[in-house]
Amino acid sequence: MRNGSGNWLADQIRRNRVAEGPGTPSKGQRWCTLHTEFLWYDASLHSVPPPDYGIPKLHYFEDWGVVTYGSALPAEINRPFLSFKSGKLGGRAIYDIVHKNKYKEWIKGWRNFNAGHEHPDQNSFTFAPNGVPFITEALYGPKYTFLNNVLMFSPAVSKSCFSPWEGQVTEDCSSKWLKYKHDLAADCQGRVVAAMERNGVVFIRGEGVGAYNPKLKLKNFQRNLLLLHPQLLLLVDLIHLEDDSPLEAATSFFHNVDVPFEETVIDDVHGAFIRHHDGIYKMYWMDDTGYSEKATVASKMYPRGYPYNGTNYVNVTTHLRNPITRAVYLFIGPSIDVQSFNVHGDSQQLDVFVATSEHAYAVYLWTGEDGGHSVFAQIIADRQKILFDQTSTIRNSAVSEVKNYVQIVEQNLQHFKPVFQQLEKQILSRVRNTDSFRKTAERLLRFSDKRQTEEAIDRLFAISQQQQQQGRAKKSKKVAKGYKFVDAVPDIFAQIEVNERKVRQKAQTLAQKELPVDEDEEMKDLLDFADITYVKHKNGASIKGQSGLEQIVSTARSSASSISASYTRLFLILNIVIFFVMLAMQLTYFQKAKSLHGQRWLYAILLADSCVLLWLYSSCSQSQC
């Protein structure tokens, strides 16, 4: 890192960090990039971009099953970013440790890992032509399938959050965390089949059938991405049903968290677009018969407390035919003028023809999974032929278990122990501020019992205070006494180590017994917001709403109900005050009055106010205000 790249990265992170508003980091992520700003930063060096900055490259992150292209590019014209995800839950390493029972002396299934922050997003993608977020993630919101750029199927065959549509098996209606510990969710996985870049054309294929309920009788859910031009992306979904599959329809979602979509249609081909200051970004779609279904364009507001407000999306429904249905989508940047878009296909091959004002593309895609064809795709761009064959296949090699792993870890820890002991002495010898020292000691000794903690803090506090009272003239003696002070106090880190070992043993015992774990307690330190919807589910409150996509499309109902409850609460309090004021007036002033008409008038007002009070109380109890 002596070439200035560390300084450059630190500058980029500091310049682009969200300081306020949506996207502000929560407590758990607020300092997660500090190592780039302090450990790698060198004030004696000039800020220099990495050598490959500005060169588009395709990279496959094999553990997470993520493919990216163009991540080292600046946000400029014809500088795209494309990403795709289809991998194993928790990452390949953790997934294989859990399912192959590796390191069994330490690991007891999913209880040792936390995949609750992931999303039901196998076979999802994002696309940013010219560096402009066109198809984005829905970012951190509720863990629902439709809040990702993936598919849902109908009719549902099990309990579903949005019946009759069913999403991926990790979706959980009663929790704000992803479902991952038990049943089908524990085995959720996708797979990147192929990924390669040739002559500026990118081809990615993923298989996501392992993320859906086997009762849906899906044989394949294959997603193909072909970046034909920096501003032209072709997406092809293959849905292959088994003979006895109950499925009738599939619905796809495409998100943009910044800008709402608008509808469009040209020659019976439906589409949507977003407006940006540099032009219009468009998308069109049709199935393999040439039919284009009208889409739903809507927004979804997140429950109060999430770091983002919500998302805008396009929802395209495709009617399924047995056994194979393909849906084709074309994403177009503002510099591309598409003049024709045609699709033809059979059971094994799909042909897509796209003509722009400057180029003509013919895409021949072999979507069969039987391995009978050695080529995934062939693209003819003008007169140039680009072939993606079996060399594009992703080959994942299994990671073997480390032998004698317990002894190896213990030996490595012994190398670091003297370093931490030396740091302990240096830290304690430099303590001067008594208030901050006491807080530090309390934090370090939080695992000890109360008697030992108070006794140790009092000893450390007294010796530190005695040191502060000594004059600066006795500097050398002060240093000597500093080390005597360190040797005189109990070994803080030794106490912590003993108590942490007890905590680990207790956790291991609980894991072996498979006792229930409170997931809120596991994750509360990582997030500083609460999902109001989840709290209501957990407390057993009945939620009556719409079914299917109608429930998804309703965007502002939750926020409107909370505002209504606040007003109801306010009026209830005011009405109670008015009622008691008028009652006091009746018992004091009007009781002595000779006019019977005045008393009757006040009694009528009190009776009407009582009715209003009862109505407000009933409304408030229903809205839980």
XYZ file of C-alpha atoms in Angstrom:
625
model
C 0.000 0.000 0.000
C 2.931 2.335 -0.563
C 1.628 3.468 -3.944
C -1.017 5.904 -2.625
C -4.011 3.676 -3.423
C -4.907 3.450 0.255
C -5.145 7.235 0.458
C -7.292 7.287 -2.682
C -9.696 4.680 -1.269
C -9.946 6.532 2.045
C -10.779 9.756 0.164
C -13.488 8.010 -1.883
C -15.140 6.524 1.201
C -15.030 9.823 3.082
C -16.377 11.777 0.113
C -19.291 9.405 -0.553
C -20.305 8.559 3.003
C -23.960 9.366 3.720
C -23.956 11.887 6.563
C -27.701 12.385 7.047
C -31.072 11.279 5.735
C -31.874 7.892 4.128
C -28.878 5.584 3.985
C -27.186 6.909 7.113
C -25.212 4.007 8.665
C -26.680 2.428 11.786
C -24.637 1.772 14.911
C -23.331 -1.552 13.648
C -21.997 -0.160 10.343
C -20.979 3.360 11.384
C -17.272 2.570 11.767
C -16.898 -0.450 9.483
C -14.635 1.379 6.984
C -12.331 3.107 9.455
C -9.520 0.687 8.639
C -9.341 2.158 5.142
C -9.027 5.680 6.540
C -6.505 5.079 9.312
C -4.634 1.791 8.895
C -3.935 2.290 5.190
C -3.663 6.065 5.160
C -0.148 7.540 4.863
C 0.106 11.334 4.973
C 3.495 11.245 3.240
C 1.962 9.776 0.066
C -0.147 11.406 -2.636
C -3.613 10.005 -3.421
C -3.264 7.761 -6.493
C -6.039 5.562 -7.990
C -5.326 1.809 -8.269
C -3.596 0.718 -11.493
C -6.748 -0.965 -12.842
C -9.086 1.953 -12.047
C -11.104 2.751 -15.180
C -10.591 -0.700 -16.739
C -13.812 -2.758 -16.849
C -13.354 -6.222 -15.361
C -15.595 -9.143 -14.480
C -15.094 -10.682 -11.053
C -16.719 -13.721 -9.479
C -16.895 -13.849 -5.679
C -17.190 -17.596 -5.310
C -18.088 -17.712 -1.617
C -21.156 -15.469 -1.900
C -22.048 -16.398 -5.467
C -21.829 -12.781 -6.643
C -20.648 -11.606 -10.070
C -19.758 -7.949 -10.729
C -18.672 -6.130 -13.867
C -17.448 -2.541 -14.041
C -16.963 -1.959 -10.299
C -13.641 -0.126 -10.933
C -15.226 2.345 -13.350
C -16.035 5.997 -12.693
C -19.629 7.141 -13.231
C -19.300 8.294 -16.841
C -20.991 7.754 -20.204
C -20.705 4.122 -21.411
C -19.200 3.094 -18.069
C -21.735 0.538 -16.745
C -21.993 -1.464 -13.566
C -23.682 -4.881 -13.541
C -24.055 -7.302 -10.645
C -25.716 -10.677 -10.164
C -26.220 -12.857 -7.097
C -27.026 -16.544 -6.859
C -25.269 -18.414 -4.071
C -25.547 -20.465 -0.933
C -27.213 -19.106 2.179
C -24.581 -17.549 4.416
C -21.876 -18.066 1.810
C -20.363 -21.280 0.494
C -17.880 -21.742 3.367
C -20.483 -21.433 6.145
C -23.136 -23.361 4.218
C -20.785 -26.306 3.670
C -19.584 -26.250 7.286
C -23.201 -26.504 8.466
C -24.397 -29.108 5.969
C -21.271 -31.295 5.935
C -20.925 -31.209 9.721
C -17.398 -29.781 9.633
C -15.557 -28.708 12.784
C -18.151 -30.543 14.855
C -16.316 -29.895 18.128
C -17.112 -26.201 17.679
C -20.001 -25.930 15.212
C -23.561 -27.033 15.974
C -25.461 -26.271 12.781
C -26.870 -22.839 12.001
C -26.869 -21.873 15.691
C -23.239 -20.786 15.385
C -23.917 -18.445 12.453
C -26.244 -15.539 11.775
C -27.683 -15.263 8.272
C -30.653 -13.212 9.482
C -29.424 -10.009 7.823
C -29.492 -11.541 4.333
C -32.393 -11.126 1.914
C -34.476 -13.549 -0.197
C -32.603 -12.476 -3.348
C -31.221 -15.538 -5.137
C -30.967 -14.838 -8.907
C -31.230 -11.066 -8.366
C -29.318 -8.408 -10.315
C -28.604 -4.667 -10.520
C -27.741 -2.477 -13.509
C -26.287 1.055 -13.629
C -25.571 2.210 -17.202
C -23.447 5.382 -17.290
C -23.113 4.972 -13.542
C -26.797 5.893 -13.127
C -28.738 3.522 -10.804
C -31.421 2.158 -13.149
C -32.271 -1.225 -11.624
C -31.199 -1.115 -7.987
C -31.520 -3.118 -4.812
C -34.437 -2.134 -2.603
C -31.786 -1.708 0.127
C -32.399 -2.440 3.783
C -36.076 -3.041 4.338
C -38.369 -5.916 5.355
C -37.138 -9.341 4.257
C -39.764 -9.938 1.558
C -39.122 -11.548 -1.821
C -40.931 -8.831 -3.769
C -38.499 -6.234 -2.376
C -35.765 -7.832 -4.490
C -35.287 -8.115 -8.257
C -36.510 -11.713 -8.374
C -39.647 -13.782 -9.074
C -42.687 -14.946 -7.132
C -45.066 -17.707 -8.228
C -48.808 -18.366 -8.065
C -50.746 -20.131 -6.692
C -48.948 -20.563 -3.370
C -48.555 -24.121 -2.065
C -47.709 -23.210 1.546
C -48.287 -20.393 4.026
C -47.397 -17.195 2.191
C -46.975 -13.572 3.221
C -48.738 -12.357 0.061
C -51.158 -15.062 -0.990
C -51.764 -16.222 -3.696
C -48.124 -15.388 -4.508
C -45.283 -17.374 -2.967
C -41.692 -16.171 -2.723
C -38.408 -17.736 -1.704
C -38.328 -20.140 1.252
C -36.329 -17.790 3.492
C -39.144 -15.229 3.570
C -40.694 -14.928 7.043
C -43.953 -13.039 7.605
C -43.661 -12.910 11.414
C -40.073 -11.687 11.788
C -37.941 -8.797 10.594
C -35.042 -11.218 10.090
C -34.489 -13.751 7.341
C -35.616 -17.294 8.103
C -32.590 -19.600 7.885
C -32.247 -22.035 10.800
C -34.777 -24.765 10.104
C -36.763 -26.663 7.482
C -36.525 -25.643 3.819
C -34.954 -22.276 4.630
C -31.857 -23.944 6.065
C -31.119 -25.528 2.655
C -31.755 -22.426 0.510
C -29.208 -21.904 -2.236
C -28.695 -20.551 -5.728
C -25.855 -21.176 -8.166
C -23.863 -19.170 -10.697
C -23.673 -21.493 -13.695
C -21.535 -19.397 -16.043
C -19.897 -15.969 -16.139
C -17.538 -14.528 -18.748
C -16.648 -11.331 -20.610
C -15.496 -11.335 -24.231
C -14.879 -8.310 -26.439
C -16.882 -6.074 -24.118
C -19.899 -8.450 -24.086
C -20.770 -10.021 -20.731
C -22.671 -13.285 -20.237
C -23.941 -14.488 -16.834
C -26.219 -17.436 -16.088
C -27.652 -18.398 -12.704
C -29.907 -21.159 -11.377
C -32.277 -20.270 -8.520
C -34.634 -23.242 -8.190
C -33.033 -24.174 -4.838
C -34.448 -21.002 -3.272
C -38.103 -22.016 -3.785
C -40.426 -24.574 -2.228
C -40.092 -28.009 -3.910
C -43.894 -28.328 -3.770
C -44.087 -25.681 -6.484
C -42.667 -28.394 -8.785
C -40.178 -26.068 -10.429
C -37.627 -27.976 -12.460
C -35.515 -24.927 -13.315
C -35.523 -21.200 -12.727
C -32.718 -20.000 -14.956
C -31.763 -16.346 -15.357
C -29.503 -15.164 -18.204
C -27.892 -11.719 -18.416
C -26.222 -10.486 -21.627
C -24.626 -7.046 -21.633
C -24.537 -6.366 -25.372
C -23.453 -2.733 -25.088
C -22.566 -0.522 -22.083
C -26.121 0.851 -22.290
C -27.972 -2.247 -23.513
C -28.737 -5.220 -21.263
C -30.749 -8.296 -22.269
C -32.299 -10.455 -19.531
C -33.908 -13.846 -20.238
C -35.756 -15.858 -17.570
C -36.431 -19.547 -18.181
C -39.123 -21.205 -16.048
C -39.249 -24.968 -16.542
C -42.147 -26.746 -14.790
C -42.532 -30.391 -13.924
C -45.497 -32.191 -15.462
C -47.597 -32.050 -12.285
C -46.711 -28.479 -11.274
C -49.674 -26.437 -9.971
C -48.151 -23.110 -11.046
C -50.115 -20.798 -13.346
C -48.208 -17.494 -13.257
C -44.901 -15.866 -12.332
C -44.406 -12.230 -11.390
C -41.099 -10.317 -11.657
C -39.985 -7.212 -9.766
C -37.536 -4.484 -10.794
C -36.664 -1.753 -8.300
C -35.317 1.772 -8.166
C -35.005 3.384 -4.734
C -34.408 6.904 -6.050
C -36.779 7.602 -8.938
C -40.344 6.349 -9.634
C -41.068 4.395 -12.805
C -43.524 5.541 -15.465
C -45.416 3.360 -17.942
C -44.985 3.344 -21.718
C -46.027 1.187 -24.676
C -44.808 1.023 -28.293
C -46.476 -1.246 -30.898
C -48.183 -3.322 -28.181
C -44.846 -3.876 -26.411
C -45.227 -2.632 -22.859
C -42.449 -0.969 -20.930
C -41.446 1.445 -18.191
C -38.894 4.209 -17.801
C -37.276 6.586 -15.335
C -36.291 10.193 -15.948
C -32.736 11.309 -15.212
C -30.997 14.608 -15.884
C -28.929 13.010 -18.688
C -31.898 11.328 -20.405
C -34.528 8.595 -20.148
C -33.684 5.034 -19.130
C -36.192 2.549 -20.572
C -37.096 -1.121 -20.266
C -39.388 -3.317 -22.422
C -40.479 -6.926 -22.120
C -42.278 -9.815 -23.854
C -42.465 -13.588 -23.529
C -41.136 -16.129 -26.055
C -44.390 -15.945 -28.033
C -44.031 -12.195 -28.561
C -46.815 -11.266 -26.116
C -46.216 -8.317 -23.790
C -48.283 -8.023 -20.591
C -49.124 -4.629 -19.069
C -47.202 -4.146 -15.822
C -48.001 -2.603 -12.444
C -45.921 0.447 -11.559
C -46.035 1.265 -7.855
C -44.133 2.239 -4.717
C -43.706 0.653 -1.315
C -43.086 2.624 1.871
C -41.081 0.852 4.558
C -42.333 0.687 8.155
C -41.182 3.484 10.419
C -37.659 3.034 11.757
C -35.917 1.536 8.721
C -32.936 3.550 7.421
C -34.557 3.962 3.980
C -37.956 5.409 3.109
C -38.979 2.749 0.595
C -38.682 1.748 -3.049
C -40.297 2.158 -6.481
C -40.834 -0.892 -8.650
C -42.161 -2.400 -11.864
C -44.150 -5.620 -11.446
C -44.509 -7.775 -14.600
C -46.736 -10.877 -14.518
C -46.186 -13.732 -16.974
C -48.693 -16.556 -17.517
C -46.888 -19.897 -17.466
C -47.144 -22.655 -20.046
C -46.133 -26.216 -19.334
C -43.361 -27.205 -19.488
C -41.274 -24.135 -20.516
C -41.928 -20.394 -20.448
C -39.380 -17.688 -21.168
C -39.645 -13.982 -20.388
C -37.361 -11.486 -22.147
C -36.493 -8.000 -20.846
C -34.472 -5.269 -22.548
C -32.899 -2.420 -20.520
C -31.849 0.612 -22.565
C -29.718 3.654 -21.757
C -30.457 7.160 -23.107
C -27.864 6.992 -25.921
C -29.414 3.876 -27.480
C -32.268 4.185 -29.987
C -33.883 0.732 -30.293
C -35.773 0.399 -33.568
C -36.859 -3.251 -33.397
C -37.079 -5.999 -30.758
C -38.159 -9.544 -31.738
C -38.166 -12.938 -30.017
C -38.495 -16.471 -31.422
C -37.857 -19.815 -29.745
C -38.433 -23.508 -29.254
C -37.976 -25.895 -26.329
C -34.160 -25.739 -26.435
C -33.235 -22.429 -28.067
C -34.299 -18.808 -27.912
C -33.436 -16.254 -30.598
C -33.571 -12.539 -29.817
C -33.040 -9.849 -32.455
C -32.396 -6.243 -31.456
C -31.709 -3.436 -33.945
C -30.605 0.032 -32.898
C -29.860 3.090 -35.024
C -26.161 2.121 -35.077
C -25.907 -1.640 -34.503
C -27.755 -4.918 -35.030
C -27.594 -7.767 -32.507
C -28.629 -11.391 -32.983
C -28.586 -13.445 -29.765
C -28.882 -17.238 -29.920
C -29.401 -18.622 -26.436
C -29.431 -22.332 -25.602
C -31.393 -22.649 -22.379
C -31.581 -26.445 -22.054
C -30.172 -27.920 -18.851
C -29.633 -31.453 -20.184
C -26.054 -30.666 -21.285
C -26.783 -31.700 -24.836
C -25.355 -28.477 -26.258
C -21.799 -27.318 -25.611
C -22.607 -23.630 -26.168
C -24.489 -21.349 -23.764
C -24.944 -18.405 -26.097
C -23.795 -16.937 -29.387
C -23.980 -13.222 -30.131
C -23.544 -11.660 -33.556
C -22.945 -7.937 -33.152
C -22.961 -6.458 -36.661
C -20.484 -8.873 -38.303
C -18.603 -9.912 -35.172
C -19.368 -13.352 -33.691
C -18.915 -13.884 -29.933
C -19.266 -17.376 -28.487
C -19.832 -18.358 -24.850
C -19.201 -22.092 -24.520
C -18.370 -24.482 -21.677
C -15.228 -22.510 -20.836
C -17.613 -19.953 -19.320
C -18.784 -22.524 -16.747
C -18.119 -21.752 -13.101
C -16.374 -24.676 -11.403
C -16.510 -24.567 -7.635
C -14.027 -26.707 -5.746
C -14.919 -27.993 -2.288
C -12.922 -26.651 0.651
C -11.594 -29.514 2.791
C -11.731 -29.468 6.572
C -8.501 -28.495 8.343
C -7.048 -31.391 10.319
C -6.184 -30.888 13.992
C -7.894 -27.514 13.830
C -8.228 -27.191 17.618
C -4.491 -27.528 18.229
C -3.632 -25.211 15.319
C -5.859 -22.429 16.624
C -4.530 -22.767 20.163
C -0.950 -22.596 18.916
C -1.675 -19.470 16.876
C -3.335 -17.804 19.863
C -0.220 -18.390 21.950
C 1.788 -16.285 19.482
C -0.523 -13.316 20.005
C -0.868 -13.566 23.781
C 2.507 -11.856 24.617
C 1.579 -9.005 22.282
C -1.676 -8.355 24.118
C 0.041 -8.657 27.490
C 2.561 -5.999 26.476
C -0.262 -3.771 25.198
C -2.011 -4.221 28.533
C 1.013 -2.909 30.422
C 1.445 0.051 28.096
C -2.212 1.024 28.289
C -2.442 0.796 32.071
C 0.841 2.669 32.639
C -0.381 5.631 30.543
C -3.723 6.080 32.326
C -3.989 9.568 33.866
C -7.613 10.685 33.769
C -9.303 9.049 36.739
C -12.900 9.389 35.482
C -12.228 7.820 32.109
C -10.060 5.188 33.803
C -12.902 4.083 36.051
C -15.261 3.788 33.064
C -12.644 1.793 31.164
C -12.044 -0.532 34.113
C -15.772 -1.125 34.538
C -16.084 -1.963 30.848
C -13.095 -4.335 30.933
C -14.326 -6.107 34.062
C -17.973 -6.381 33.058
C -17.745 -10.192 32.949
C -16.538 -10.449 36.573
C -18.865 -10.814 39.546
C -19.794 -7.696 41.509
C -17.423 -8.149 44.464
C -14.350 -8.786 42.324
C -15.250 -5.920 39.971
C -15.645 -3.305 42.708
C -12.546 -4.480 44.539
C -10.371 -4.397 41.406
C -11.690 -0.994 40.297
C -11.123 0.519 43.732
C -7.516 -0.703 43.784
C -6.813 0.536 40.265
C -8.565 3.833 40.959
C -6.679 4.511 44.218
C -3.230 3.790 42.757
C -3.944 5.882 39.655
C -5.109 8.808 41.804
C -1.963 8.544 43.926
C 0.152 8.742 40.767
C -1.626 11.878 39.590
C -0.761 13.717 42.817
C 2.971 13.307 42.265
C 4.856 16.240 40.757
C 6.330 16.374 37.274
C 9.825 16.712 38.741
C 9.847 13.034 39.691
C 9.315 11.839 36.163
C 11.603 8.834 36.282
C 10.120 7.638 39.565
C 6.669 8.088 38.123
C 7.484 5.753 35.259
C 8.865 3.181 37.628
C 5.806 3.405 39.834
C 3.672 3.053 36.725
C 5.050 -0.400 36.058
C 4.869 -1.260 39.757
C 1.222 -0.218 39.550
C 0.664 -2.586 36.649
C 2.262 -5.490 38.466
C 0.329 -4.722 41.664
C -3.166 -4.916 40.149
C -4.962 -8.096 39.131
C -4.518 -9.329 35.538
C -7.596 -7.793 33.877
C -7.254 -9.716 30.631
C -6.734 -12.977 32.503
C -10.052 -12.407 34.298
C -11.772 -11.585 31.040
C -10.306 -14.667 29.372
C -11.527 -16.944 32.194
C -15.031 -15.472 32.133
C -15.270 -15.499 28.322
C -14.302 -19.165 28.375
C -17.197 -19.793 30.767
C -19.546 -17.880 28.474
C -18.403 -19.914 25.440
C -18.865 -23.181 27.328
C -22.359 -22.119 28.394
C -23.248 -21.147 24.796
C -21.914 -24.476 23.544
C -24.044 -26.337 26.067
C -27.135 -24.406 24.980
C -26.340 -25.138 21.345
C -26.087 -28.865 22.038
C -29.408 -28.816 23.840
C -30.963 -26.839 20.920
C -32.655 -24.380 23.289
C -34.554 -21.510 21.662
C -32.565 -18.359 20.959
C -33.990 -14.842 21.071
C -32.970 -13.456 17.685
C -33.776 -9.888 18.778
C -31.168 -10.194 21.536
C -28.641 -11.599 19.065
C -28.996 -8.654 16.669
C -30.060 -5.677 18.769
C -26.520 -4.242 18.933
C -26.178 -4.227 15.156
C -29.240 -2.116 14.337
C -30.745 0.971 15.871
C -34.216 0.742 14.385
C -37.317 -1.377 14.946
C -39.772 -2.933 12.527
C -43.216 -1.852 13.743
C -44.951 -4.445 11.548
C -42.902 -7.236 13.091
C -43.682 -6.084 16.638
C -47.405 -6.331 15.928
C -46.997 -9.836 14.504
C -44.970 -10.928 17.491
C -47.481 -9.581 20.017
C -50.215 -11.555 18.346
C -52.214 -8.642 16.986
C -54.540 -9.634 14.170
C -53.749 -7.902 10.881
C -56.533 -7.789 8.320
C -55.505 -6.682 4.862
C -55.698 -7.285 1.190
C -54.485 -10.444 -0.473
C -52.048 -11.020 -3.298
C -50.515 -8.143 -5.174
C -53.181 -5.733 -3.873
C -51.560 -6.049 -0.466
C -48.121 -5.404 -1.982
C -49.212 -2.347 -3.963
C -50.804 -0.557 -0.971
C -47.989 1.827 -0.218
C -48.827 4.383 2.423
C -51.437 2.601 4.526
C -49.174 1.878 7.493
C -47.953 5.466 7.744
C -51.477 6.841 7.308
C -52.829 4.619 10.093
C -50.118 5.791 12.500
C -50.953 9.458 11.739
C -54.679 8.739 12.217
C -53.970 7.090 15.572
C -52.008 10.132 16.714
C -54.898 12.505 15.876
C -57.407 10.202 17.570
C -55.293 10.179 20.723
C -55.104 13.994 20.709
C -58.860 14.482 20.266
C -59.580 11.923 22.988
C -57.462 13.814 25.512
C -59.019 17.180 24.566
C -62.535 15.764 24.803
C -61.889 14.330 28.258
C -60.687 17.759 29.443
C -63.738 19.528 27.951
C -66.105 16.977 29.530
C -64.751 17.493 33.044
C -64.714 21.292 32.642
C -68.391 21.353 31.652
C -69.251 18.881 34.415
C -67.579 21.173 36.948
C -69.538 24.122 35.555
C -72.791 22.202 35.922
C -72.084 21.271 39.531
C -70.994 24.777 40.559
C -72.467 27.610 38.497
C -75.507 26.208 36.643
C -76.710 24.200 39.653
C -77.410 27.495 41.415
C -78.987 29.118 38.355
C -82.781 29.630 38.380
C -83.159 29.114 34.601
C -84.228 25.548 33.829
C -83.564 26.181 30.147
C -79.828 26.763 30.803
C -79.523 23.528 32.800
C -81.236 21.506 30.059
C -78.923 23.067 27.444
C -75.811 22.066 29.398
C -77.139 18.547 30.034
C -77.642 18.107 26.252
C -74.072 19.217 25.580
C -72.735 16.819 28.229
C -74.758 13.944 26.720
C -73.438 14.683 23.192
C -69.910 15.014 24.506
C -70.256 11.650 26.268
C -71.199 10.013 22.958
C -68.211 11.615 21.206
C -65.985 10.453 24.062
C -67.206 6.863 23.741
C -66.664 6.940 19.954
C -63.119 8.308 20.334
C -62.322 5.688 22.970
C -63.582 2.909 20.673
C -61.514 4.240 17.715
C -58.422 4.571 19.877
C -58.687 1.024 21.207
C -59.006 -0.371 17.666
C -55.982 1.526 16.361
C -53.942 0.739 19.519
C -53.150 4.431 20.015
